[in-house]
PDB file of C-alpha atoms in Angstrom:
ATOM      1  CA  MET T   1     106.467 109.915  96.281  1.00 44.00           C
ATOM      2  CA  ARG T   2     106.922 111.367  92.827  1.00 43.00           C
ATOM      3  CA  TYR T   3     109.692 109.026  91.718  1.00 41.00           C
ATOM      4  CA  LEU T   4     107.441 106.016  92.144  1.00 41.00           C
ATOM      5  CA  VAL T   5     105.067 107.208  89.412  1.00 39.00           C
ATOM      6  CA  ILE T   6     106.878 105.801  86.406  1.00 40.00           C
ATOM      7  CA  PRO T   7     105.875 103.986  83.200  1.00 41.00           C
ATOM      8  CA  ARG T   8     105.325 100.274  83.643  1.00 41.00           C
ATOM      9  CA  PRO T   9     107.677  98.254  81.434  1.00 41.00           C
ATOM     10  CA  THR T  10     104.715  97.050  79.368  1.00 40.00           C
ATOM     11  CA  ASP T  11     104.055 100.674  78.408  1.00 37.00           C
ATOM     12  CA  LEU T  12     107.486 100.788  76.766  1.00 36.00           C
ATOM     13  CA  PRO T  13     108.331  99.624  73.236  1.00 33.00           C
ATOM     14  CA  PHE T  14     109.480  96.102  74.109  1.00 32.00           C
ATOM     15  CA  PRO T  15     107.825  92.743  73.433  1.00 36.00           C
ATOM     16  CA  ASP T  16     105.881  91.080  76.239  1.00 40.00           C
ATOM     17  CA  ASP T  17     106.202  87.459  75.112  1.00 42.00           C
ATOM     18  CA  ILE T  18     109.683  86.369  74.168  1.00 41.00           C
ATOM     19  CA  ALA T  19     109.899  83.087  72.308  1.00 40.00           C
ATOM     20  CA  ASP T  20     112.695  83.977  69.881  1.00 46.00           C
ATOM     21  CA  PRO T  21     116.123  83.470  71.525  1.00 43.00           C
ATOM     22  CA  ALA T  22     117.453  86.272  69.309  1.00 44.00           C
ATOM     23  CA  ASN T  23     115.539  88.719  71.486  1.00 48.00           C
ATOM     24  CA  LEU T  24     117.199  87.539  74.685  1.00 47.00           C
ATOM     25  CA  PRO T  25     120.568  87.955  76.366  1.00 52.00           C
ATOM     26  CA  ASP T  26     122.962  85.049  75.937  1.00 50.00           C
ATOM     27  CA  ALA T  27     122.045  82.695  78.770  1.00 44.00           C
ATOM     28  CA  SER T  28     125.621  81.516  78.993  1.00 42.00           C
ATOM     29  CA  GLU T  29     126.706  85.077  79.746  1.00 40.00           C
ATOM     30  CA  SER T  30     123.920  85.852  82.168  1.00 43.00           C
ATOM     31  CA  ALA T  31     125.232  83.465  84.862  1.00 52.00           C
ATOM     32  CA  PHE T  32     121.688  83.197  86.170  1.00 57.00           C
ATOM     33  CA  HIS T  33     122.039  80.416  88.726  1.00 60.00           C
ATOM     34  CA  HIS T  34     119.338  80.270  91.379  1.00 64.00           C
ATOM     35  CA  THR T  35     118.703  77.674  94.061  1.00 79.00           C
ATOM     36  CA  PRO T  36     114.921  77.412  94.563  1.00 91.00           C
ATOM     37  CA  VAL T  37     113.840  77.643  98.190  1.00 94.00           C
ATOM     38  CA  LEU T  38     111.299  75.455 100.010  1.00 97.00           C
ATOM     39  CA  LEU T  39     111.047  73.221  96.960  1.00 96.00           C
ATOM     40  CA  GLU T  40     109.216  70.287  98.545  1.00 96.00           C
ATOM     41  CA  ALA T  41     106.843  72.619 100.382  1.00 97.00           C
ATOM     42  CA  VAL T  42     106.028  74.317  97.077  1.00 98.00           C
ATOM     43  CA  LEU T  43     105.143  70.999  95.428  1.00 97.00           C
ATOM     44  CA  GLU T  44     103.039  69.921  98.408  1.00 97.00           C
ATOM     45  CA  GLY T  45     101.339  73.294  98.550  1.00 98.00           C
ATOM     46  CA  LEU T  46     100.442  73.252  94.868  1.00 98.00           C
ATOM     47  CA  ALA T  47      99.141  69.667  95.143  1.00 97.00           C
ATOM     48  CA  ILE T  48     100.315  68.910  91.589  1.00 97.00           C
ATOM     49  CA  GLN T  49      97.765  67.077  89.460  1.00 96.00           C
ATOM     50  CA  PRO T  50      98.477  64.952  86.352  1.00 96.00           C
ATOM     51  CA  GLN T  51      97.695  66.981  83.232  1.00 97.00           C
ATOM     52  CA  GLY T  52      97.509  70.083  85.434  1.00 98.00           C
ATOM     53  CA  ARG T  53      98.418  73.549  84.179  1.00 98.00           C
ATOM     54  CA  TYR T  54     100.396  75.843  86.486  1.00 98.00           C
ATOM     55  CA  LEU T  55     101.509  79.466  86.490  1.00 98.00           C
ATOM     56  CA  ASP T  56     105.012  80.211  87.751  1.00 98.00           C
ATOM     57  CA  ALA T  57     104.707  83.968  88.189  1.00 97.00           C
ATOM     58  CA  THR T  58     108.400  84.435  89.064  1.00 96.00           C
ATOM     59  CA  LEU T  59     110.204  81.962  86.837  1.00 96.00           C
ATOM     60  CA  GLY T  60     113.809  82.908  87.621  1.00 92.00           C
ATOM     61  CA  GLY T  61     116.185  80.266  86.310  1.00 90.00           C
ATOM     62  CA  GLY T  62     113.373  77.701  86.284  1.00 94.00           C
ATOM     63  CA  GLY T  63     114.218  75.669  89.393  1.00 94.00           C
ATOM     64  CA  HIS T  64     110.697  75.508  90.790  1.00 97.00           C
ATOM     65  CA  SER T  65     109.178  75.009  87.349  1.00 97.00           C
ATOM     66  CA  ARG T  66     111.478  72.092  86.599  1.00 97.00           C
ATOM     67  CA  ARG T  67     110.235  70.200  89.636  1.00 97.00           C
ATOM     68  CA  ILE T  68     106.627  71.060  88.826  1.00 98.00           C
ATOM     69  CA  LEU T  69     107.054  69.704  85.294  1.00 98.00           C
ATOM     70  CA  GLU T  70     108.771  66.542  86.579  1.00 97.00           C
ATOM     71  CA  SER T  71     106.270  65.838  89.334  1.00 95.00           C
ATOM     72  CA  ALA T  72     103.376  64.378  87.332  1.00 92.00           C
ATOM     73  CA  PRO T  73     102.629  63.239  83.759  1.00 88.00           C
ATOM     74  CA  GLY T  74     101.410  65.832  81.281  1.00 95.00           C
ATOM     75  CA  VAL T  75     101.925  68.828  83.557  1.00 98.00           C
ATOM     76  CA  GLU T  76     102.273  72.180  81.790  1.00 98.00           C
ATOM     77  CA  VAL T  77     103.686  75.480  83.066  1.00 98.00           C
ATOM     78  CA  VAL T  78     103.289  79.094  82.016  1.00 98.00           C
ATOM     79  CA  GLY T  79     106.376  80.956  83.234  1.00 98.00           C
ATOM     80  CA  LEU T  80     106.643  84.709  83.762  1.00 97.00           C
ATOM     81  CA  ASP T  81     109.595  86.901  84.626  1.00 95.00           C
ATOM     82  CA  GLN T  82     110.332  90.588  84.179  1.00 93.00           C
ATOM     83  CA  ASP T  83     114.073  89.900  84.003  1.00 92.00           C
ATOM     84  CA  ALA T  84     115.230  89.101  80.457  1.00 92.00           C
ATOM     85  CA  ARG T  85     118.272  87.257  81.805  1.00 91.00           C
ATOM     86  CA  ALA T  86     116.031  84.993  83.845  1.00 92.00           C
ATOM     87  CA  ILE T  87     113.905  84.179  80.815  1.00 95.00           C
ATOM     88  CA  ALA T  88     117.027  83.398  78.766  1.00 94.00           C
ATOM     89  CA  ALA T  89     118.368  81.098  81.464  1.00 93.00           C
ATOM     90  CA  ALA T  90     115.020  79.358  81.955  1.00 95.00           C
ATOM     91  CA  GLN T  91     114.613  78.744  78.222  1.00 96.00           C
ATOM     92  CA  LYS T  92     118.015  77.094  78.207  1.00 95.00           C
ATOM     93  CA  ASN T  93     117.478  75.133  81.436  1.00 95.00           C
ATOM     94  CA  LEU T  94     113.975  73.925  80.583  1.00 97.00           C
ATOM     95  CA  GLY T  95     114.348  73.417  76.846  1.00 96.00           C
ATOM     96  CA  GLU T  96     113.947  69.651  77.214  1.00 96.00           C
ATOM     97  CA  PHE T  97     110.264  70.114  78.124  1.00 97.00           C
ATOM     98  CA  GLY T  98     109.395  71.579  74.744  1.00 96.00           C
ATOM     99  CA  ASP T  99     105.921  73.023  74.430  1.00 96.00           C
ATOM    100  CA  ARG T 100     104.964  71.900  77.946  1.00 97.00           C
ATOM    101  CA  ILE T 101     106.292  75.266  79.125  1.00 97.00           C
ATOM    102  CA  GLN T 102     105.537  78.727  77.754  1.00 97.00           C
ATOM    103  CA  PHE T 103     107.652  81.805  78.494  1.00 97.00           C
ATOM    104  CA  HIS T 104     106.446  85.383  78.945  1.00 97.00           C
ATOM    105  CA  HIS T 105     108.749  88.339  79.577  1.00 96.00           C
ATOM    106  CA  THR T 106     106.527  90.406  81.838  1.00 95.00           C
ATOM    107  CA  ASN T 107     105.925  91.421  85.413  1.00 94.00           C
ATOM    108  CA  PHE T 108     103.291  89.160  86.949  1.00 95.00           C
ATOM    109  CA  VAL T 109     101.004  92.115  87.632  1.00 93.00           C
ATOM    110  CA  ASP T 110     100.869  92.890  83.900  1.00 94.00           C
ATOM    111  CA  PHE T 111     100.131  89.318  82.807  1.00 96.00           C
ATOM    112  CA  ASP T 112      96.844  88.776  80.967  1.00 96.00           C
ATOM    113  CA  PRO T 113      95.777  85.109  81.053  1.00 96.00           C
ATOM    114  CA  LYS T 114      93.046  85.893  78.497  1.00 95.00           C
ATOM    115  CA  GLY T 115      90.444  83.951  80.436  1.00 95.00           C
ATOM    116  CA  GLU T 116      92.622  80.938  81.156  1.00 96.00           C
ATOM    117  CA  VAL T 117      92.502  79.462  84.655  1.00 98.00           C
ATOM    118  CA  PHE T 118      95.169  77.372  86.359  1.00 98.00           C
ATOM    119  CA  ASP T 119      95.373  74.436  88.726  1.00 98.00           C
ATOM    120  CA  GLY T 120      97.972  76.324  90.739  1.00 98.00           C
ATOM    121  CA  ILE T 121      99.942  79.558  90.913  1.00 98.00           C
ATOM    122  CA  LEU T 122     103.385  80.110  92.431  1.00 98.00           C
ATOM    123  CA  ALA T 123     105.061  83.440  93.226  1.00 98.00           C
ATOM    124  CA  ASP T 124     108.558  83.548  94.755  1.00 96.00           C
ATOM    125  CA  LEU T 125     108.831  87.219  95.658  1.00 94.00           C
ATOM    126  CA  GLY T 126     111.664  89.705  95.810  1.00 75.00           C
ATOM    127  CA  VAL T 127     115.129  89.681  94.324  1.00 75.00           C
ATOM    128  CA  SER T 128     116.682  86.314  93.545  1.00 66.00           C
ATOM    129  CA  SER T 129     120.069  85.066  94.674  1.00 63.00           C
ATOM    130  CA  ALA T 130     121.160  85.168  91.035  1.00 66.00           C
ATOM    131  CA  GLN T 131     120.308  88.851  90.792  1.00 65.00           C
ATOM    132  CA  PHE T 132     122.185  89.550  94.034  1.00 62.00           C
ATOM    133  CA  ASP T 133     125.212  87.703  92.692  1.00 64.00           C
ATOM    134  CA  GLN T 134     125.349  89.684  89.437  1.00 71.00           C
ATOM    135  CA  ALA T 135     127.349  92.597  90.779  1.00 68.00           C
ATOM    136  CA  GLU T 136     126.587  94.889  87.861  1.00 77.00           C
ATOM    137  CA  ARG T 137     122.883  94.847  88.747  1.00 83.00           C
ATOM    138  CA  GLY T 138     123.613  96.918  91.850  1.00 81.00           C
ATOM    139  CA  PHE T 139     121.444  94.978  94.304  1.00 86.00           C
ATOM    140  CA  SER T 140     124.337  94.291  96.682  1.00 88.00           C
ATOM    141  CA  PHE T 141     126.955  96.559  98.219  1.00 90.00           C
ATOM    142  CA  ARG T 142     129.461  93.735  98.651  1.00 88.00           C
ATOM    143  CA  GLN T 143     131.005  94.643  95.302  1.00 89.00           C
ATOM    144  CA  THR T 144     131.377  98.000  93.583  1.00 94.00           C
ATOM    145  CA  ALA T 145     128.691  98.432  90.949  1.00 94.00           C
ATOM    146  CA  PRO T 146     126.428 101.117  89.464  1.00 95.00           C
ATOM    147  CA  LEU T 147     123.399 102.082  91.565  1.00 96.00           C
ATOM    148  CA  ASP T 148     120.871 100.327  89.354  1.00 95.00           C
ATOM    149  CA  MET T 149     118.643  97.788  91.204  1.00 94.00           C
ATOM    150  CA  ARG T 150     116.173  97.348  88.325  1.00 93.00           C
ATOM    151  CA  MET T 151     114.722  93.860  87.990  1.00 90.00           C
ATOM    152  CA  ASP T 152     113.537  94.848  84.514  1.00 90.00           C
ATOM    153  CA  ASN T 153     116.086  96.986  82.695  1.00 88.00           C
ATOM    154  CA  ARG T 154     113.410  98.277  80.311  1.00 89.00           C
ATOM    155  CA  GLN T 155     112.136 100.643  82.988  1.00 91.00           C
ATOM    156  CA  PRO T 156     113.779 104.079  83.235  1.00 93.00           C
ATOM    157  CA  LEU T 157     114.014 104.580  87.011  1.00 95.00           C
ATOM    158  CA  THR T 158     117.190 103.444  88.790  1.00 96.00           C
ATOM    159  CA  ALA T 159     118.370 103.601  92.385  1.00 97.00           C
ATOM    160  CA  ALA T 160     120.807 106.347  91.339  1.00 97.00           C
ATOM    161  CA  ASP T 161     117.837 108.459  90.220  1.00 97.00           C
ATOM    162  CA  LEU T 162     116.201 108.127  93.621  1.00 97.00           C
ATOM    163  CA  VAL T 163     119.370 108.674  95.653  1.00 97.00           C
ATOM    164  CA  ASN T 164     120.654 111.646  93.662  1.00 98.00           C
ATOM    165  CA  HIS T 165     117.388 113.458  92.949  1.00 97.00           C
ATOM    166  CA  GLY T 166     114.922 112.555  95.699  1.00 96.00           C
ATOM    167  CA  ASP T 167     114.493 115.210  98.371  1.00 95.00           C
ATOM    168  CA  GLU T 168     115.455 114.508 101.964  1.00 97.00           C
ATOM    169  CA  VAL T 169     111.917 113.901 103.229  1.00 98.00           C
ATOM    170  CA  GLU T 170     111.118 111.592 100.335  1.00 97.00           C
ATOM    171  CA  LEU T 171     114.238 109.516 100.914  1.00 98.00           C
ATOM    172  CA  ALA T 172     113.615 109.283 104.661  1.00 98.00           C
ATOM    173  CA  ASN T 173     110.066 108.079 103.971  1.00 98.00           C
ATOM    174  CA  ILE T 174     111.327 105.425 101.554  1.00 98.00           C
ATOM    175  CA  PHE T 175     113.899 104.139 104.047  1.00 97.00           C
ATOM    176  CA  TYR T 176     111.406 104.055 106.908  1.00 97.00           C
ATOM    177  CA  THR T 177     108.429 102.635 105.000  1.00 96.00           C
ATOM    178  CA  TYR T 178     110.173 100.038 102.839  1.00 96.00           C
ATOM    179  CA  GLY T 179     113.203  99.276 104.988  1.00 95.00           C
ATOM    180  CA  GLU T 180     111.775  99.811 108.471  1.00 94.00           C
ATOM    181  CA  GLU T 181     114.942 101.808 109.144  1.00 95.00           C
ATOM    182  CA  ARG T 182     114.679 103.691 112.462  1.00 94.00           C
ATOM    183  CA  LEU T 183     117.515 106.070 111.551  1.00 96.00           C
ATOM    184  CA  SER T 184     115.936 106.971 108.204  1.00 97.00           C
ATOM    185  CA  ARG T 185     116.034 110.753 108.693  1.00 97.00           C
ATOM    186  CA  ARG T 186     119.636 110.785 109.780  1.00 96.00           C
ATOM    187  CA  ILE T 187     120.681 108.615 106.833  1.00 97.00           C
ATOM    188  CA  ALA T 188     118.673 110.658 104.327  1.00 98.00           C
ATOM    189  CA  ARG T 189     120.271 113.869 105.581  1.00 97.00           C
ATOM    190  CA  ARG T 190     123.776 112.436 105.118  1.00 96.00           C
ATOM    191  CA  ILE T 191     122.957 111.208 101.604  1.00 97.00           C
ATOM    192  CA  VAL T 192     121.627 114.604 100.514  1.00 98.00           C
ATOM    193  CA  GLU T 193     124.715 116.333 101.945  1.00 97.00           C
ATOM    194  CA  GLN T 194     127.191 114.020 100.188  1.00 97.00           C
ATOM    195  CA  ARG T 195     125.557 113.181  96.869  1.00 96.00           C
ATOM    196  CA  PRO T 196     125.879 112.522  94.009  1.00 97.00           C
ATOM    197  CA  PHE T 197     126.662 108.815  94.381  1.00 97.00           C
ATOM    198  CA  GLN T 198     127.535 106.590  91.453  1.00 95.00           C
ATOM    199  CA  THR T 199     128.277 103.204  93.017  1.00 96.00           C
ATOM    200  CA  THR T 200     126.883 100.819  95.591  1.00 96.00           C
ATOM    201  CA  THR T 201     129.980 100.912  97.774  1.00 96.00           C
ATOM    202  CA  GLU T 202     130.075 104.715  97.856  1.00 97.00           C
ATOM    203  CA  LEU T 203     126.499 104.794  99.092  1.00 97.00           C
ATOM    204  CA  ALA T 204     127.011 101.979 101.612  1.00 96.00           C
ATOM    205  CA  GLU T 205     130.030 103.744 103.091  1.00 95.00           C
ATOM    206  CA  ALA T 206     128.112 107.014 103.458  1.00 96.00           C
ATOM    207  CA  ILE T 207     125.278 105.188 105.207  1.00 96.00           C
ATOM    208  CA  ALA T 208     127.675 103.417 107.568  1.00 94.00           C
ATOM    209  CA  TYR T 209     129.251 106.690 108.649  1.00 93.00           C
ATOM    210  CA  SER T 210     125.882 108.380 109.151  1.00 93.00           C
ATOM    211  CA  VAL T 211     124.854 106.053 112.007  1.00 92.00           C
ATOM    212  CA  PRO T 212     126.315 105.825 115.539  1.00 89.00           C
ATOM    213  CA  LYS T 213     129.428 103.668 115.882  1.00 84.00           C
ATOM    214  CA  LYS T 214     127.588 101.006 117.856  1.00 78.00           C
ATOM    215  CA  TYR T 215     125.410 100.286 114.785  1.00 78.00           C
ATOM    216  CA  ARG T 216     128.317  99.984 112.357  1.00 76.00           C
ATOM    217  CA  TYR T 217     129.511  96.602 113.523  1.00 73.00           C
ATOM    218  CA  GLY T 218     126.266  94.827 114.350  1.00 70.00           C
ATOM    219  CA  ARG T 219     124.811  91.617 112.962  1.00 74.00           C
ATOM    220  CA  ILE T 220     123.825  93.293 109.689  1.00 83.00           C
ATOM    221  CA  HIS T 221     125.514  96.086 107.762  1.00 91.00           C
ATOM    222  CA  PRO T 222     123.942  99.533 108.382  1.00 92.00           C
ATOM    223  CA  ALA T 223     123.156  99.829 104.653  1.00 95.00           C
ATOM    224  CA  THR T 224     121.134  96.598 104.454  1.00 94.00           C
ATOM    225  CA  ARG T 225     117.711  98.081 105.177  1.00 95.00           C
ATOM    226  CA  VAL T 226     118.334 101.130 103.021  1.00 97.00           C
ATOM    227  CA  PHE T 227     119.316  98.979 100.044  1.00 96.00           C
ATOM    228  CA  GLN T 228     116.176  96.867 100.562  1.00 95.00           C
ATOM    229  CA  ALA T 229     114.070 100.028 100.640  1.00 97.00           C
ATOM    230  CA  LEU T 230     115.619 101.436  97.468  1.00 97.00           C
ATOM    231  CA  ARG T 231     115.143  98.146  95.635  1.00 95.00           C
ATOM    232  CA  ILE T 232     111.482  97.978  96.655  1.00 96.00           C
ATOM    233  CA  ALA T 233     110.909 101.582  95.606  1.00 97.00           C
ATOM    234  CA  VAL T 234     112.687 101.232  92.259  1.00 96.00           C
ATOM    235  CA  ASN T 235     110.707  98.119  91.334  1.00 94.00           C
ATOM    236  CA  GLN T 236     107.432  99.159  93.017  1.00 94.00           C
ATOM    237  CA  GLU T 237     107.435  95.733  94.623  1.00 95.00           C
ATOM    238  CA  LEU T 238     104.738  96.290  97.243  1.00 96.00           C
ATOM    239  CA  ASP T 239     102.416  98.104  94.864  1.00 96.00           C
ATOM    240  CA  VAL T 240     102.582  95.328  92.267  1.00 96.00           C
ATOM    241  CA  LEU T 241     102.202  92.708  94.994  1.00 97.00           C
ATOM    242  CA  ASP T 242      98.945  94.342  96.130  1.00 97.00           C
ATOM    243  CA  GLN T 243      97.645  94.236  92.565  1.00 97.00           C
ATOM    244  CA  PHE T 244      98.793  90.644  92.044  1.00 97.00           C
ATOM    245  CA  LEU T 245      97.082  89.491  95.257  1.00 98.00           C
ATOM    246  CA  GLU T 246      93.874  91.044  93.963  1.00 97.00           C
ATOM    247  CA  LYS T 247      94.074  89.455  90.496  1.00 97.00           C
ATOM    248  CA  ALA T 248      95.737  86.077  90.959  1.00 98.00           C
ATOM    249  CA  PRO T 249      92.960  84.212  92.824  1.00 97.00           C
ATOM    250  CA  THR T 250      90.623  84.899  89.897  1.00 97.00           C
ATOM    251  CA  TRP T 251      93.063  82.986  87.663  1.00 98.00           C
ATOM    252  CA  LEU T 252      92.578  79.771  89.665  1.00 98.00           C
ATOM    253  CA  LYS T 253      90.252  76.876  88.947  1.00 98.00           C
ATOM    254  CA  PRO T 254      87.945  75.841  91.820  1.00 98.00           C
ATOM    255  CA  ASN T 255      90.163  74.079  94.402  1.00 97.00           C
ATOM    256  CA  GLY T 256      93.257  75.434  92.662  1.00 98.00           C
ATOM    257  CA  ARG T 257      96.116  76.441  94.950  1.00 98.00           C
ATOM    258  CA  ILE T 258      98.099  79.667  95.237  1.00 98.00           C
ATOM    259  CA  VAL T 259     101.535  79.458  96.867  1.00 98.00           C
ATOM    260  CA  ILE T 260     103.496  82.595  97.734  1.00 98.00           C
ATOM    261  CA  ILE T 261     107.014  82.785  99.163  1.00 97.00           C
ATOM    262  CA  SER T 262     108.026  86.065 100.789  1.00 96.00           C
ATOM    263  CA  PHE T 263     111.346  87.177 102.239  1.00 93.00           C
ATOM    264  CA  HIS T 264     110.594  90.090 104.541  1.00 92.00           C
ATOM    265  CA  SER T 265     107.834  91.112 106.912  1.00 93.00           C
ATOM    266  CA  LEU T 266     106.322  93.765 104.634  1.00 94.00           C
ATOM    267  CA  GLU T 267     105.569  91.160 101.960  1.00 96.00           C
ATOM    268  CA  ASP T 268     104.471  88.457 104.371  1.00 97.00           C
ATOM    269  CA  ARG T 269     101.976  90.736 106.129  1.00 97.00           C
ATOM    270  CA  LYS T 270     100.405  91.656 102.804  1.00 97.00           C
ATOM    271  CA  VAL T 271     100.091  88.007 101.739  1.00 98.00           C
ATOM    272  CA  LYS T 272      98.668  86.947 105.107  1.00 98.00           C
ATOM    273  CA  GLN T 273      96.091  89.745 105.131  1.00 98.00           C
ATOM    274  CA  ALA T 274      95.090  89.285 101.495  1.00 98.00           C
ATOM    275  CA  PHE T 275      94.445  85.562 102.010  1.00 98.00           C
ATOM    276  CA  ARG T 276      92.364  86.318 105.111  1.00 97.00           C
ATOM    277  CA  ASP T 277      90.315  89.036 103.434  1.00 97.00           C
ATOM    278  CA  ARG T 278      89.272  87.140 100.320  1.00 97.00           C
ATOM    279  CA  PRO T 279      85.959  85.266 100.614  1.00 96.00           C
ATOM    280  CA  ASP T 280      86.881  83.105  97.604  1.00 97.00           C
ATOM    281  CA  LEU T 281      89.988  81.650  99.290  1.00 98.00           C
ATOM    282  CA  ALA T 282      90.468  79.043 101.996  1.00 98.00           C
ATOM    283  CA  ILE T 283      93.729  79.297 103.926  1.00 98.00           C
ATOM    284  CA  ILE T 284      95.737  76.051 103.896  1.00 98.00           C
ATOM    285  CA  THR T 285      98.712  77.187 105.997  1.00 97.00           C
ATOM    286  CA  LYS T 286      97.605  78.672 109.313  1.00 95.00           C
ATOM    287  CA  LYS T 287     101.242  79.591 109.953  1.00 96.00           C
ATOM    288  CA  PRO T 288     103.902  80.159 107.290  1.00 97.00           C
ATOM    289  CA  ILE T 289     106.177  77.289 106.321  1.00 98.00           C
ATOM    290  CA  THR T 290     109.877  78.035 106.797  1.00 97.00           C
ATOM    291  CA  ALA T 291     113.111  76.301 105.836  1.00 96.00           C
ATOM    292  CA  ASP T 292     114.522  73.603 108.086  1.00 96.00           C
ATOM    293  CA  GLU T 293     118.096  73.585 109.369  1.00 96.00           C
ATOM    294  CA  ALA T 294     119.312  71.321 106.568  1.00 95.00           C
ATOM    295  CA  GLU T 295     118.083  73.677 103.842  1.00 95.00           C
ATOM    296  CA  ILE T 296     119.440  76.737 105.626  1.00 95.00           C
ATOM    297  CA  ALA T 297     122.833  75.046 105.876  1.00 95.00           C
ATOM    298  CA  GLN T 298     122.822  74.463 102.104  1.00 93.00           C
ATOM    299  CA  ASN T 299     121.275  77.816 101.158  1.00 90.00           C
ATOM    300  CA  SER T 300     121.582  80.571 103.757  1.00 88.00           C
ATOM    301  CA  ARG T 301     119.176  82.820 101.837  1.00 85.00           C
ATOM    302  CA  SER T 302     116.347  80.416 102.604  1.00 92.00           C
ATOM    303  CA  ARG T 303     116.542  81.494 106.259  1.00 93.00           C
ATOM    304  CA  SER T 304     114.105  84.373 105.786  1.00 93.00           C
ATOM    305  CA  ALA T 305     111.693  82.607 103.411  1.00 96.00           C
ATOM    306  CA  LYS T 306     108.056  82.225 104.460  1.00 97.00           C
ATOM    307  CA  LEU T 307     105.598  80.203 102.399  1.00 98.00           C
ATOM    308  CA  ARG T 308     101.822  80.576 102.572  1.00 98.00           C
ATOM    309  CA  VAL T 309      99.174  78.573 100.703  1.00 98.00           C
ATOM    310  CA  ALA T 310      95.510  79.182  99.975  1.00 98.00           C
ATOM    311  CA  SER T 311      92.930  77.346  97.869  1.00 98.00           C
ATOM    312  CA  ARG T 312      90.206  78.750  95.594  1.00 98.00           C
ATOM    313  CA  LEU T 313      86.798  77.817  96.983  1.00 97.00           C
ATOM    314  CA  PRO T 314      84.314  76.156  94.621  1.00 93.00           C
ATOM    315  CA  THR T 315      81.775  78.621  93.251  1.00 78.00           C
TER     316      THR T 315
END
């Protein structure tokens, strides 16, 4: 798919590490509020050690990292996020921990630990609730917004680029592969006939009217899988996950833990298979950990979360 071959953000003229608040969006304006999922399971999975050093590969607003830092004396965290708003919010939210936490504005697949190894690594995959709730980011069709969907706004490719310039076969393949959408060809044909599209709601309406009536009023909106597929394609989420799963275990100390939270079957299958295939990892969770009814009641987006844990075998 030609539109997936794009420059990585680290190939663009922007800093990787952001320590100077002047380089960041105003955290007060970013409204980056995120409820961390499976929080206790994350702490148990990481088996936090006093004086331990941990990598939070998807820092977000810092909810998981806060609990990691609070859980044992002397714990330190290296936090990564490709979203500048997330970094700004985390710096504000975690400022009390001083130099016990370091911030890096980068996608986890581009992170270079420079030989450092960690006692544990956490990755909370996919788009965050905060990103969904920022209408202007274009991740959701519940409000009218530009067709953007970039987690890192330094990259050039947007969802509008894919929708308005991808050919019909390419779009159908994206919807089927990344969204598991059975009506992918029919939807792609309608999009090509009616484009260009500028907003999320325009696209969602076109998708809804391209499927049979019986699918328009089901449990999920007809555009849900297509929007997931576009988001994955724009951000190359599965490609970078493959690379991360290859690299991350080598960043662990012997007996160090890697904890990964996924939110759809495409991610979870990759994590499950990668853990099984690596001879240097021992699987801790034979089945994924999921949210209980109490957590789902408080945070409905935790419903689809699946957490898997593996440990680095001693050499």
